[in-house]
Amino acid sequence: MLGKGRYLTQWLSIYLTYDSSPLNASPSPLSEREYGQIINQIQMAALKITLTGPAQLFISKRILAFDFTRINVSIGTFNLYSGEIRGGKETETDFYGNQVNKQAFFAYFLVKDNLIAARGKGGGLALWGKIEDC
């Protein structure tokens, strides 16, 4: 029996991807950080919303800080909108210099091959399951 919380219906898919290709970072070889970008894709039938932006993983603390700075909305192969959000390129440029407490983040407390669990900055619980065909 499901308890209190928010659950996704089967007709809605959400994919969260971390890509370690840096956007605007100059990583130090002695750094405890890994720089990259985050991709959050929400799909409902033919409607697809993709949010992307910079991310940094604080390896020893198991914290992933991120910000969504770009959005793309499409229906099938037809692009409805593509542009910057939340400050766009300016936010991306400043992102890696900001302190973690000023950014959205997940603090991971369970990392397995097929399951990840984390607490968000606001205290919410997030659970992800791995999809084998991605």
PDB file of C-alpha atoms in Angstrom:
ATOM      1  CA  MET A   1       0.000   0.000   0.000  1.00  0.00           C
ATOM      2  CA  LEU A   2       1.362   3.389  -0.978  1.00  0.00           C
ATOM      3  CA  GLY A   3       1.692   5.941   1.770  1.00  0.00           C
ATOM      4  CA  LYS A   4       2.044   9.698   1.789  1.00  0.00           C
ATOM      5  CA  GLY A   5       4.173  11.193  -0.998  1.00  0.00           C
ATOM      6  CA  ARG A   6       4.244  12.004  -4.705  1.00  0.00           C
ATOM      7  CA  TYR A   7       4.223   9.192  -7.216  1.00  0.00           C
ATOM      8  CA  LEU A   8       4.645   9.163 -10.988  1.00  0.00           C
ATOM      9  CA  THR A   9       2.012   7.569 -13.143  1.00  0.00           C
ATOM     10  CA  GLN A  10       3.076   5.060 -15.806  1.00  0.00           C
ATOM     11  CA  TRP A  11       2.300   7.471 -18.657  1.00  0.00           C
ATOM     12  CA  LEU A  12       4.882   9.967 -17.402  1.00  0.00           C
ATOM     13  CA  SER A  13       8.624   9.281 -17.702  1.00  0.00           C
ATOM     14  CA  ILE A  14      11.414  11.292 -16.114  1.00  0.00           C
ATOM     15  CA  TYR A  15      15.070  10.674 -16.916  1.00  0.00           C
ATOM     16  CA  LEU A  16      17.937  12.285 -15.023  1.00  0.00           C
ATOM     17  CA  THR A  17      21.384  12.083 -16.600  1.00  0.00           C
ATOM     18  CA  TYR A  18      24.759  13.385 -15.486  1.00  0.00           C
ATOM     19  CA  ASP A  19      27.334  14.048 -18.190  1.00  0.00           C
ATOM     20  CA  SER A  20      30.904  14.681 -17.057  1.00  0.00           C
ATOM     21  CA  SER A  21      31.658  16.911 -20.065  1.00  0.00           C
ATOM     22  CA  PRO A  22      32.301  20.355 -18.547  1.00  0.00           C
ATOM     23  CA  LEU A  23      30.377  23.391 -19.720  1.00  0.00           C
ATOM     24  CA  ASN A  24      32.368  26.350 -18.396  1.00  0.00           C
ATOM     25  CA  ALA A  25      34.722  24.806 -15.867  1.00  0.00           C
ATOM     26  CA  SER A  26      38.449  24.851 -15.299  1.00  0.00           C
ATOM     27  CA  PRO A  27      38.966  21.831 -13.028  1.00  0.00           C
ATOM     28  CA  SER A  28      42.096  21.495 -10.947  1.00  0.00           C
ATOM     29  CA  PRO A  29      43.842  18.087 -10.949  1.00  0.00           C
ATOM     30  CA  LEU A  30      43.918  18.226  -7.131  1.00  0.00           C
ATOM     31  CA  SER A  31      40.206  18.983  -6.935  1.00  0.00           C
ATOM     32  CA  GLU A  32      37.708  16.895  -5.010  1.00  0.00           C
ATOM     33  CA  ARG A  33      35.169  17.929  -7.658  1.00  0.00           C
ATOM     34  CA  GLU A  34      34.041  16.542 -10.964  1.00  0.00           C
ATOM     35  CA  TYR A  35      32.515  19.063 -13.341  1.00  0.00           C
ATOM     36  CA  GLY A  36      29.805  18.415 -15.904  1.00  0.00           C
ATOM     37  CA  GLN A  37      26.191  19.001 -16.803  1.00  0.00           C
ATOM     38  CA  ILE A  38      22.846  17.660 -15.698  1.00  0.00           C
ATOM     39  CA  ILE A  39      20.058  16.682 -18.082  1.00  0.00           C
ATOM     40  CA  ASN A  40      16.493  16.241 -16.821  1.00  0.00           C
ATOM     41  CA  GLN A  41      14.031  14.974 -19.417  1.00  0.00           C
ATOM     42  CA  ILE A  42      10.294  14.764 -18.776  1.00  0.00           C
ATOM     43  CA  GLN A  43       8.199  12.919 -21.332  1.00  0.00           C
ATOM     44  CA  MET A  44       4.424  12.531 -21.545  1.00  0.00           C
ATOM     45  CA  ALA A  45       3.336  10.802 -24.768  1.00  0.00           C
ATOM     46  CA  ALA A  46       4.846  12.905 -27.621  1.00  0.00           C
ATOM     47  CA  LEU A  47       5.509  15.969 -25.394  1.00  0.00           C
ATOM     48  CA  LYS A  48       9.105  16.200 -24.205  1.00  0.00           C
ATOM     49  CA  ILE A  49      10.625  18.845 -21.925  1.00  0.00           C
ATOM     50  CA  THR A  50      14.401  18.812 -21.488  1.00  0.00           C
ATOM     51  CA  LEU A  51      16.164  20.922 -18.866  1.00  0.00           C
ATOM     52  CA  THR A  52      19.960  21.154 -18.880  1.00  0.00           C
ATOM     53  CA  GLY A  53      22.630  23.059 -17.025  1.00  0.00           C
ATOM     54  CA  PRO A  54      25.906  22.922 -15.135  1.00  0.00           C
ATOM     55  CA  ALA A  55      26.606  20.414 -12.372  1.00  0.00           C
ATOM     56  CA  GLN A  56      29.452  19.619 -10.034  1.00  0.00           C
ATOM     57  CA  LEU A  57      29.961  16.464  -8.004  1.00  0.00           C
ATOM     58  CA  PHE A  58      31.747  16.822  -4.672  1.00  0.00           C
ATOM     59  CA  ILE A  59      33.214  13.338  -4.613  1.00  0.00           C
ATOM     60  CA  SER A  60      34.121  12.770  -0.949  1.00  0.00           C
ATOM     61  CA  LYS A  61      30.905  14.387   0.329  1.00  0.00           C
ATOM     62  CA  ARG A  62      28.668  12.586  -2.234  1.00  0.00           C
ATOM     63  CA  ILE A  63      26.920  15.860  -3.143  1.00  0.00           C
ATOM     64  CA  LEU A  64      25.781  16.799  -6.649  1.00  0.00           C
ATOM     65  CA  ALA A  65      25.109  20.545  -7.027  1.00  0.00           C
ATOM     66  CA  PHE A  66      23.297  21.668 -10.175  1.00  0.00           C
ATOM     67  CA  ASP A  67      21.302  24.390 -11.887  1.00  0.00           C
ATOM     68  CA  PHE A  68      18.958  24.267 -14.874  1.00  0.00           C
ATOM     69  CA  THR A  69      19.818  27.078 -17.280  1.00  0.00           C
ATOM     70  CA  ARG A  70      18.426  25.856 -20.615  1.00  0.00           C
ATOM     71  CA  ILE A  71      15.096  24.375 -21.721  1.00  0.00           C
ATOM     72  CA  ASN A  72      13.841  22.639 -24.830  1.00  0.00           C
ATOM     73  CA  VAL A  73      10.167  21.782 -25.412  1.00  0.00           C
ATOM     74  CA  SER A  74       9.115  19.565 -28.306  1.00  0.00           C
ATOM     75  CA  ILE A  75       6.240  17.454 -29.584  1.00  0.00           C
ATOM     76  CA  GLY A  76       7.567  14.514 -31.538  1.00  0.00           C
ATOM     77  CA  THR A  77      10.242  15.906 -33.858  1.00  0.00           C
ATOM     78  CA  PHE A  78       8.727  19.420 -33.861  1.00  0.00           C
ATOM     79  CA  ASN A  79      10.618  21.875 -31.612  1.00  0.00           C
ATOM     80  CA  LEU A  80       8.194  24.253 -29.837  1.00  0.00           C
ATOM     81  CA  TYR A  81      10.712  26.254 -27.794  1.00  0.00           C
ATOM     82  CA  SER A  82      14.413  26.270 -27.044  1.00  0.00           C
ATOM     83  CA  GLY A  83      16.112  28.899 -24.908  1.00  0.00           C
ATOM     84  CA  GLU A  84      17.754  30.003 -21.706  1.00  0.00           C
ATOM     85  CA  ILE A  85      16.114  30.075 -18.274  1.00  0.00           C
ATOM     86  CA  ARG A  86      17.180  31.239 -14.802  1.00  0.00           C
ATOM     87  CA  GLY A  87      19.933  33.527 -16.073  1.00  0.00           C
ATOM     88  CA  GLY A  88      21.198  31.213 -18.836  1.00  0.00           C
ATOM     89  CA  LYS A  89      24.835  31.690 -19.851  1.00  0.00           C
ATOM     90  CA  GLU A  90      25.514  34.214 -17.074  1.00  0.00           C
ATOM     91  CA  THR A  91      24.377  31.706 -14.430  1.00  0.00           C
ATOM     92  CA  GLU A  92      26.478  28.954 -16.080  1.00  0.00           C
ATOM     93  CA  THR A  93      29.572  31.183 -15.998  1.00  0.00           C
ATOM     94  CA  ASP A  94      29.152  31.920 -12.267  1.00  0.00           C
ATOM     95  CA  PHE A  95      27.997  28.429 -11.266  1.00  0.00           C
ATOM     96  CA  TYR A  96      31.334  26.770 -10.470  1.00  0.00           C
ATOM     97  CA  GLY A  97      32.488  29.681  -8.305  1.00  0.00           C
ATOM     98  CA  ASN A  98      29.402  29.645  -6.049  1.00  0.00           C
ATOM     99  CA  GLN A  99      29.229  27.853  -2.712  1.00  0.00           C
ATOM    100  CA  VAL A 100      27.157  24.654  -2.545  1.00  0.00           C
ATOM    101  CA  ASN A 101      24.725  26.122   0.007  1.00  0.00           C
ATOM    102  CA  LYS A 102      23.717  28.695  -2.638  1.00  0.00           C
ATOM    103  CA  GLN A 103      22.891  25.974  -5.198  1.00  0.00           C
ATOM    104  CA  ALA A 104      20.330  23.215  -5.561  1.00  0.00           C
ATOM    105  CA  PHE A 105      21.885  19.865  -4.663  1.00  0.00           C
ATOM    106  CA  PHE A 106      21.353  16.219  -3.850  1.00  0.00           C
ATOM    107  CA  ALA A 107      23.251  14.550  -0.992  1.00  0.00           C
ATOM    108  CA  TYR A 108      23.485  10.861  -1.909  1.00  0.00           C
ATOM    109  CA  PHE A 109      23.216   8.342   0.906  1.00  0.00           C
ATOM    110  CA  LEU A 110      22.658   5.163  -1.153  1.00  0.00           C
ATOM    111  CA  VAL A 111      24.404   4.406  -4.431  1.00  0.00           C
ATOM    112  CA  LYS A 112      23.975   0.921  -5.927  1.00  0.00           C
ATOM    113  CA  ASP A 113      24.210  -0.360  -9.504  1.00  0.00           C
ATOM    114  CA  ASN A 114      20.444  -0.115 -10.051  1.00  0.00           C
ATOM    115  CA  LEU A 115      19.266   2.313  -7.343  1.00  0.00           C
ATOM    116  CA  ILE A 116      20.250   5.749  -6.059  1.00  0.00           C
ATOM    117  CA  ALA A 117      18.713   7.588  -3.097  1.00  0.00           C
ATOM    118  CA  ALA A 118      19.412  11.159  -1.995  1.00  0.00           C
ATOM    119  CA  ARG A 119      18.110  14.031   0.081  1.00  0.00           C
ATOM    120  CA  GLY A 120      17.545  17.326  -1.670  1.00  0.00           C
ATOM    121  CA  LYS A 121      18.617  20.719  -0.360  1.00  0.00           C
ATOM    122  CA  GLY A 122      15.099  21.254   0.985  1.00  0.00           C
ATOM    123  CA  GLY A 123      15.101  17.886   2.783  1.00  0.00           C
ATOM    124  CA  GLY A 124      12.968  15.948   0.294  1.00  0.00           C
ATOM    125  CA  LEU A 125      13.766  12.345  -0.561  1.00  0.00           C
ATOM    126  CA  ALA A 126      14.604  11.382  -4.155  1.00  0.00           C
ATOM    127  CA  LEU A 127      14.835   7.816  -5.470  1.00  0.00           C
ATOM    128  CA  TRP A 128      16.076   6.751  -8.920  1.00  0.00           C
ATOM    129  CA  GLY A 129      16.029   3.347 -10.548  1.00  0.00           C
ATOM    130  CA  LYS A 130      18.307   2.426 -13.430  1.00  0.00           C
ATOM    131  CA  ILE A 131      16.752   1.697 -16.811  1.00  0.00           C
ATOM    132  CA  GLU A 132      18.804  -0.935 -18.605  1.00  0.00           C
ATOM    133  CA  ASP A 133      18.114   0.147 -22.203  1.00  0.00           C
ATOM    134  CA  CYS A 134      19.449   3.738 -21.781  1.00  0.00           C
TER     135      CYS A 134
END
